[in-house]
Short mmCIF file of C-alpha atoms and ligand atoms in Angstrom, two decimals:
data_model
loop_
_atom_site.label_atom_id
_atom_site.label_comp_id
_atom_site.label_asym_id
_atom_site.label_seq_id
_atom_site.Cartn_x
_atom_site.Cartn_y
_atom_site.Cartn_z
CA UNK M 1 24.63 -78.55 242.10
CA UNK M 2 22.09 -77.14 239.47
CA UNK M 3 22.94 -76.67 236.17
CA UNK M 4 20.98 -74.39 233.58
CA UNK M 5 21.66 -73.28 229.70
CA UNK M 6 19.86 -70.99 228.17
CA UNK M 7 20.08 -71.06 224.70
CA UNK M 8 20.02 -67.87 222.28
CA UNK M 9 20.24 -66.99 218.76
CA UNK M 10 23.70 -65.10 219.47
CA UNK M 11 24.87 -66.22 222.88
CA UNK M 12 24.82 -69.31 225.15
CA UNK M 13 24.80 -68.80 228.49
CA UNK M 14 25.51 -71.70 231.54
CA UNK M 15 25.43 -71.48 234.70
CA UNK M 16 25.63 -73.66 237.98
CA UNK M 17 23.96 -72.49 241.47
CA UNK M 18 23.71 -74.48 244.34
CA UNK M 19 20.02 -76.48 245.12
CA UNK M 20 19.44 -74.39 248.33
CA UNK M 21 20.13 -70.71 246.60
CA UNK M 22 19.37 -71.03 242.84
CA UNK M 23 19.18 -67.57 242.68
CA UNK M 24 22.76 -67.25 244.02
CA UNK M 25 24.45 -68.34 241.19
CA UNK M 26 28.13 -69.88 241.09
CA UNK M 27 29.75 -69.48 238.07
CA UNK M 28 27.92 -68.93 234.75
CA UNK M 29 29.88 -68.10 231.10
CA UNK M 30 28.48 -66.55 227.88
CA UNK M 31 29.56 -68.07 224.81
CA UNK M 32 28.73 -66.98 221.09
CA UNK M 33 26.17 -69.13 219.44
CA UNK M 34 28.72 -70.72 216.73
CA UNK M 35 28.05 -74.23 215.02
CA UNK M 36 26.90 -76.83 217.31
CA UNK M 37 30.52 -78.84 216.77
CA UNK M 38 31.81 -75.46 218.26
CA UNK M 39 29.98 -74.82 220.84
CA UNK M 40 28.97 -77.82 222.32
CA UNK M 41 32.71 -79.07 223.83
CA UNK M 42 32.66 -76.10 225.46
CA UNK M 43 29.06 -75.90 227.33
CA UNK M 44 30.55 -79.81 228.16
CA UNK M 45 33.53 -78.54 229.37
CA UNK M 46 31.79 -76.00 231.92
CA UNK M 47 30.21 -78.56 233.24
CA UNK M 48 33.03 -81.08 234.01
CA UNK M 49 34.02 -78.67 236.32
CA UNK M 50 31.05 -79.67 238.81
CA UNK M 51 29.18 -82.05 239.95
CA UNK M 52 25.78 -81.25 238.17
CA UNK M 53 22.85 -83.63 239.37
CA UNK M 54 20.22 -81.94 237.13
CA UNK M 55 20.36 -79.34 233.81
CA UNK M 56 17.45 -77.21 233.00
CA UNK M 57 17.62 -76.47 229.38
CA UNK M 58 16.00 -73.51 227.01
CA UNK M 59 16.40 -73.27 223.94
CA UNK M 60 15.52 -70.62 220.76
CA UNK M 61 13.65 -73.30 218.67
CA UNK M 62 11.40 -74.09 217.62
CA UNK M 63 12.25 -76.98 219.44
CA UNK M 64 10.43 -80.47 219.67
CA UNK M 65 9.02 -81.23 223.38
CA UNK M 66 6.67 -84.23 222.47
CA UNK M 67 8.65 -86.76 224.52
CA UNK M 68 6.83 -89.53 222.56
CA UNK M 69 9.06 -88.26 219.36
CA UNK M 70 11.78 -89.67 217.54
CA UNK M 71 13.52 -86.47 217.26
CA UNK M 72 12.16 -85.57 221.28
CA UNK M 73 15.29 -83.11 222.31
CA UNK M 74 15.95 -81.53 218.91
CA UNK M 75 15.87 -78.13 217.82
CA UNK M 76 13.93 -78.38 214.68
CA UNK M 77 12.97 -75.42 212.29
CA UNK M 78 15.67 -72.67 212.85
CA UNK M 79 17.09 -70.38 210.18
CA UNK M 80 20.13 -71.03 212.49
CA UNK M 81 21.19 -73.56 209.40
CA UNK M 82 23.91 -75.57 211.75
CA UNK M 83 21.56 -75.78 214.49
CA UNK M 84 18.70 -77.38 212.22
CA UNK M 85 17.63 -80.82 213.31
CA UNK M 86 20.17 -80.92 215.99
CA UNK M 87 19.72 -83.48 218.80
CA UNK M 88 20.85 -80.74 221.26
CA UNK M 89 19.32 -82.55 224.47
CA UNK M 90 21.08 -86.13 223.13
CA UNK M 91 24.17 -84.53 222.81
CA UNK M 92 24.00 -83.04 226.11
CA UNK M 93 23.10 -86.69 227.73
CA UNK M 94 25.61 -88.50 226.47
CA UNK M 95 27.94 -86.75 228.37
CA UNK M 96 25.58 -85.90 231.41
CA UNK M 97 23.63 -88.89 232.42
CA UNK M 98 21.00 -86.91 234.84
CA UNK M 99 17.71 -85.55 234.92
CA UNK M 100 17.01 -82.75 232.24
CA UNK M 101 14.19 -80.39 231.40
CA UNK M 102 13.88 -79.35 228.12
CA UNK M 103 11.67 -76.22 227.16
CA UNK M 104 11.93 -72.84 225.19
CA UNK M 105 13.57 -69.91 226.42
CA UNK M 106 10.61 -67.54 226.77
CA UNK M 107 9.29 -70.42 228.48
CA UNK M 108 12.48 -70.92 230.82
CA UNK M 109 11.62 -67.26 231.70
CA UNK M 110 8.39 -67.57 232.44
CA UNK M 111 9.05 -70.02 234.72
CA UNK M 112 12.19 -67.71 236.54
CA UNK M 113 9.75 -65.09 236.76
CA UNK M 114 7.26 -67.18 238.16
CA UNK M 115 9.56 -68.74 240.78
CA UNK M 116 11.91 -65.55 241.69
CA UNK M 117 10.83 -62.90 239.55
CA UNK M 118 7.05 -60.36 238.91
CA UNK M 119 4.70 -63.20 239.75
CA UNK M 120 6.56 -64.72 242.81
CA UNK M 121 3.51 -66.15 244.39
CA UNK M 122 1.34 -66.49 241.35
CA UNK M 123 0.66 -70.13 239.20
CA UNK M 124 -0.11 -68.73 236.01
CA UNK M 125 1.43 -66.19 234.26
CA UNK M 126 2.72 -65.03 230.64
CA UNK M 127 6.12 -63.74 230.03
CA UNK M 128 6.38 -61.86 226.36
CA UNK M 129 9.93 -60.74 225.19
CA UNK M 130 9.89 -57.78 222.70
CA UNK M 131 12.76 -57.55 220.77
CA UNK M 132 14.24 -58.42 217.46
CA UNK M 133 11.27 -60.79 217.46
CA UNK M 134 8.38 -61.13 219.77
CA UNK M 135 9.12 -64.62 221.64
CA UNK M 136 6.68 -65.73 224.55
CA UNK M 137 5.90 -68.51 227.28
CA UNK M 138 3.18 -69.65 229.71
CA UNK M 139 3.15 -71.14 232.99
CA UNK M 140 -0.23 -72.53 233.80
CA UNK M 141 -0.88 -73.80 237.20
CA UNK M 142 2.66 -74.00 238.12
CA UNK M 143 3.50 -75.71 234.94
CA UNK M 144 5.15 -74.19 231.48
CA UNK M 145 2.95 -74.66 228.94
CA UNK M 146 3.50 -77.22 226.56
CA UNK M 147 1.13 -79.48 224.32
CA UNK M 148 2.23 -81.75 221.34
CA UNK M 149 4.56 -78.52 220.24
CA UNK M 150 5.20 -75.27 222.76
CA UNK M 151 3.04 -72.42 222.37
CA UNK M 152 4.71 -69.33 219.74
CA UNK M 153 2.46 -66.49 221.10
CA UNK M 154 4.55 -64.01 219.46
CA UNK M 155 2.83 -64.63 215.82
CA UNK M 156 -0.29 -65.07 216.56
CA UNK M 157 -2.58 -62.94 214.14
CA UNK M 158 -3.69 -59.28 215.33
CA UNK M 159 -6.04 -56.87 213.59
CA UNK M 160 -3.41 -54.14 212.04
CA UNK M 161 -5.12 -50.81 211.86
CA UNK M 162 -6.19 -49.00 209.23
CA UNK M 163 -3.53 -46.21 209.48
CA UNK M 164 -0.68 -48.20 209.56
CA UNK M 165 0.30 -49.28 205.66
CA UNK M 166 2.96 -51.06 207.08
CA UNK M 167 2.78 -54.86 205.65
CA UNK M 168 4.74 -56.28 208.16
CA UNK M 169 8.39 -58.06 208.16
CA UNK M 170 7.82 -61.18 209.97
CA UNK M 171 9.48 -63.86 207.18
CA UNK M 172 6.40 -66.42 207.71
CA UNK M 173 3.29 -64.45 208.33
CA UNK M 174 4.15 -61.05 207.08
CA UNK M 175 1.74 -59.23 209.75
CA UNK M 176 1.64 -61.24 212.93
CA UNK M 177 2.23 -59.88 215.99
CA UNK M 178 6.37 -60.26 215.68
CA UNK M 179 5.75 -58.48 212.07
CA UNK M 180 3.93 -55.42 213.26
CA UNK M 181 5.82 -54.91 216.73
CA UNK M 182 8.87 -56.32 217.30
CA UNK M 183 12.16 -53.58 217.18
CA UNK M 184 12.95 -54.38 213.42
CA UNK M 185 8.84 -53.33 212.92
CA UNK M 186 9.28 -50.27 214.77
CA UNK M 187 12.41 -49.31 212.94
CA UNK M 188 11.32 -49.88 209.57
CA UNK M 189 8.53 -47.43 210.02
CA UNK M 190 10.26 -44.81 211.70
CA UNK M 191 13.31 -44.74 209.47
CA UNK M 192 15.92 -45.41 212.71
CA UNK M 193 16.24 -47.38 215.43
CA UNK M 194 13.37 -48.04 218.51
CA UNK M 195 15.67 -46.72 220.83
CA UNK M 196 16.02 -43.23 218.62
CA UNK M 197 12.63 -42.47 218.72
CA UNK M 198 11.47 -39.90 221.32
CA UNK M 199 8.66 -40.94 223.52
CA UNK M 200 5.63 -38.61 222.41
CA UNK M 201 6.20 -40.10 219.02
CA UNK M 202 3.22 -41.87 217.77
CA UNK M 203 4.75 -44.72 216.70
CA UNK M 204 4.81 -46.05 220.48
CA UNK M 205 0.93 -45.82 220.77
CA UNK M 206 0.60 -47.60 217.57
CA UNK M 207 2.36 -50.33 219.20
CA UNK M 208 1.00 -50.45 222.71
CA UNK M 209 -1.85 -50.89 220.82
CA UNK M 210 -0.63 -53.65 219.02
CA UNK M 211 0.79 -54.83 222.21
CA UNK M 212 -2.49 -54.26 224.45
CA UNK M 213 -4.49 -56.29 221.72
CA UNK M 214 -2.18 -59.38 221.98
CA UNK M 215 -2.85 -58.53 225.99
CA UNK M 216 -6.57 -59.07 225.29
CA UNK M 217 -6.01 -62.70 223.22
CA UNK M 218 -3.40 -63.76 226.11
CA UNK M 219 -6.25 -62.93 228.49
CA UNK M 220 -9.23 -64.41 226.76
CA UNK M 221 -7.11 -67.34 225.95
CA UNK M 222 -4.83 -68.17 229.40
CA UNK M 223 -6.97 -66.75 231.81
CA UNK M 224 -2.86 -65.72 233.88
CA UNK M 225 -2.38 -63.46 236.70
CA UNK M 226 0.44 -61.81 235.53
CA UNK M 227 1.49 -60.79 231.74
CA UNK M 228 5.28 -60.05 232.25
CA UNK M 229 7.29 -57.82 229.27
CA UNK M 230 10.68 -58.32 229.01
CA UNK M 231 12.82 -57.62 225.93
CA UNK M 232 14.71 -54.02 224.87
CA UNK M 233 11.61 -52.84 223.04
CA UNK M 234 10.34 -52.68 227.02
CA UNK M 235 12.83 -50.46 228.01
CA UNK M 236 10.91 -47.96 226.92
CA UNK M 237 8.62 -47.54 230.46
CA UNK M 238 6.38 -45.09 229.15
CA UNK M 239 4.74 -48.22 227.15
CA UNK M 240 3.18 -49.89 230.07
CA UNK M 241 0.73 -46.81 230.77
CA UNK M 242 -0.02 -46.95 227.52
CA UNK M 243 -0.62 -50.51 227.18
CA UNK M 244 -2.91 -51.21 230.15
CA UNK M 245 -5.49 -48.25 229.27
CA UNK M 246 -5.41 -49.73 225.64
CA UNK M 247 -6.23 -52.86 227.19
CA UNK M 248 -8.88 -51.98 229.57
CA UNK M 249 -10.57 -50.41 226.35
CA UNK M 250 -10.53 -53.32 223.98
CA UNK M 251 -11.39 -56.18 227.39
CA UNK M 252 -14.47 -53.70 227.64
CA UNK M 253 -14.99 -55.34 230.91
CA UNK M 254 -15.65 -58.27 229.53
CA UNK M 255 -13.75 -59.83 232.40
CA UNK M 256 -12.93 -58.70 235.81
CA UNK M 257 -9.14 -56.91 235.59
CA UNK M 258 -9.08 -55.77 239.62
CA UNK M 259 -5.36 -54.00 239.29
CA UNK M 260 -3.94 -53.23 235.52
CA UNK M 261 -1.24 -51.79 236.76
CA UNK M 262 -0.22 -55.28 238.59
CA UNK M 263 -2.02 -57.20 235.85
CA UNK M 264 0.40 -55.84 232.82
CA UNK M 265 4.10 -55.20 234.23
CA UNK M 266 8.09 -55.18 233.19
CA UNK M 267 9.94 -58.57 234.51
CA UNK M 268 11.63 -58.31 237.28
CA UNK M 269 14.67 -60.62 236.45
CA UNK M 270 15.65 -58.48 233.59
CA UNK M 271 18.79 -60.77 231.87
CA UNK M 272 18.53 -63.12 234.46
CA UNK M 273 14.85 -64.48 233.97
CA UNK M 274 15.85 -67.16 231.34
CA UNK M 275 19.00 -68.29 233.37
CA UNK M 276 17.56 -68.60 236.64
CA UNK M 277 14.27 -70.11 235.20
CA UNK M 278 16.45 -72.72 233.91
CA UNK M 279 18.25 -73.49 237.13
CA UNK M 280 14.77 -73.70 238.27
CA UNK M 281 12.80 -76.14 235.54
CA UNK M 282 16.90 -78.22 236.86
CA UNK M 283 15.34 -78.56 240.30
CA UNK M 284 11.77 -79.54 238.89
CA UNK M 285 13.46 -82.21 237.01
CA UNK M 286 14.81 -83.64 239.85
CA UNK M 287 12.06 -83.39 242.13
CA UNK M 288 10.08 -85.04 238.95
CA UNK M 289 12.61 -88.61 239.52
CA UNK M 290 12.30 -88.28 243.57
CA UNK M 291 8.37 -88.68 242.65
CA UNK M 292 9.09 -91.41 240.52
CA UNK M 293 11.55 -93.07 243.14
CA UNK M 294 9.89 -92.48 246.14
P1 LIG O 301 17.33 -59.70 221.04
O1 LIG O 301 15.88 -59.73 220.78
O2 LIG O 301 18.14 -59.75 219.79
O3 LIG O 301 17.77 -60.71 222.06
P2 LIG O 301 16.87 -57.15 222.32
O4 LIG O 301 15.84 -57.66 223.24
O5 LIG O 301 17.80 -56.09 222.85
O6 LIG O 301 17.75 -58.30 221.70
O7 LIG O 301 16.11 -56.56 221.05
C1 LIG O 301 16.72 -55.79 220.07
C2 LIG O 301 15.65 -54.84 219.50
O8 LIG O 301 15.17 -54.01 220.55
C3 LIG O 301 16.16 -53.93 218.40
O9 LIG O 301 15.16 -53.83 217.41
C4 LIG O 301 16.35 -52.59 219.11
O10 LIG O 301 16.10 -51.50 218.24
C5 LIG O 301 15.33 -52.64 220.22
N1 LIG O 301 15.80 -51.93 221.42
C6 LIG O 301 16.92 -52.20 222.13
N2 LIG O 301 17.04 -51.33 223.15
C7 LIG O 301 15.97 -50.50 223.09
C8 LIG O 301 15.51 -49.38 223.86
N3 LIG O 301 16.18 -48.93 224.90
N4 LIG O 301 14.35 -48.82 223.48
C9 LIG O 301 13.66 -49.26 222.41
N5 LIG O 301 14.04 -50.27 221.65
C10 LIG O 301 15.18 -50.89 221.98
ZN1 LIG O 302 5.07 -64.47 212.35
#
């Protein structure tokens, strides 16, 4: 058995699926994100009730993935006070002695829609959740992304336009990315919520713009196959249109985009991509100690 948490601001979701049909999966419960003493016994307690060989893991962090650190396994810099500088992946092994992989959740998701999801039969692709903030993860060559830290390409720096004298609400950076676009961006400027807003309104092709430009930088700087949108800001379809020919304008040909409309497209795992990406990053894990064994 498989075992996979994928941890949110508000909810915790677990689940166990079986190694042969991680997508069918057994059992899973949501529980609310409370204190760690809270909600930890009962993510244990889940568990007890199988026999887990591996647990896939992804977290909202920012998290710390160096291995080589003394605080490898914790989530580090959250305004989630009681989650600050807690050794979440310690906790969990102490009660679960097995293999573990530890990553984001955007990256979790990449990885689900990688494996089962929009870029089944791709290596490298992005996965960019739009929503109260703009979260995202890479898979590169099969592989999520990671370096010393995990990539945050949600507030990465974008040029804001000229007519838009909005200065941005992202607490850190003001106007990155997550400041100009996510939902809370989108409903500041409009005066209600996203999902109000009709869709001729201009305030959507402000933001596929916004949106295609961080398309370009993910392009110029990943070189993926697929750039997956997932989040409710995405709900809105009529975005994606609008996105790709914003794209194609600012690329400029620059490099060789065969099929936009395959190129920039919704996930296909909807809820599920973090969930079953962590199942799948379980299996990884253990194939990573048969390596080691064999
Ligand atoms: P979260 O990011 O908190 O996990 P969501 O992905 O649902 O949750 O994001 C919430 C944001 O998305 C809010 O700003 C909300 O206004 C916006 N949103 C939710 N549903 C829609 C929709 N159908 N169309 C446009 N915006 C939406
Ligand atoms: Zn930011």
């Amino acid at each position: 058995m498989l075992g996979a948490i994928e941890a949110g601001g508000t909810k915790i979701v677990c689940a166990v699926a079986s190694k042969n049909s991680i997508t069918q999966i057994v059992e899973r419960i949501s529980i609310p994100t409370g204190t760690p003493q809270e909600t930890l016994p009962k993510i244990i307690a889940f568990f007890k009730n199988y026999e887990v060989e591996g647990i896939g893991i992804g977290s909202f962090g920012p998290i710390d993935v160096d291995p080589n650190s003394p605080t490898y396994g914790f989530i580090t810099n959250t305004p989630k006070l009681a989650w600050k500088n807690f050794d979440f992946l310690g906790t969990m092994k102490q009660t679960f002695d097995v293999p573990y992989f530890w990553t984001t959740d955007v990256n979790a998701a990449a990885f689900g829609e990688l494996k089962y999801g929009a870029a089944t039969g791709n290596e490298n692709c992005i996965y960019i959740t739009v929503g109260t903030g703009i979260g995202g993860g890479v898979v590169l060559n099969g592989k999520v992304m990671e370096g010393k830290g995990h990539p945050e390409i949600g507030h990465i720096y974008i040029n804001q336009l000229a007519s838009d004298p909005f200065e941005g609400h992202c607490p850190y950076h003001k106007n990155c990315l997550e400041g100009l676009a996510a939902g809370p961006a989108i409903e500041a400027r409009a005066g209600k919520p996203a999902q109000n807003i009709a869709a001729d309104d201009p305030a959507w092709k402000l933001e596929a713009h916004y949106l295609a430009e961080a398309c370009v930088n993910y392009t110029l700087s990943f070189s993926p196959e697929k750039i997956i949108f997932g989040g409710g800001v995405m709900k809105q379809a009529h975005l994606f249109p609008l996105i790709r020919d914003k794209f194609m304008e600012l690329l400029n040909n620059y490099l060789p985009i065969k099929q936009v409309d395959q190129y920039i497209v919704p996930c296909a795992l909807q809820d599920n991509a973090g969930i079953v990406g962590c199942l799948a990053l379980a299996e990884e894990a253990l194939k990573s100690i048969d390596r080691r064994t064999n």
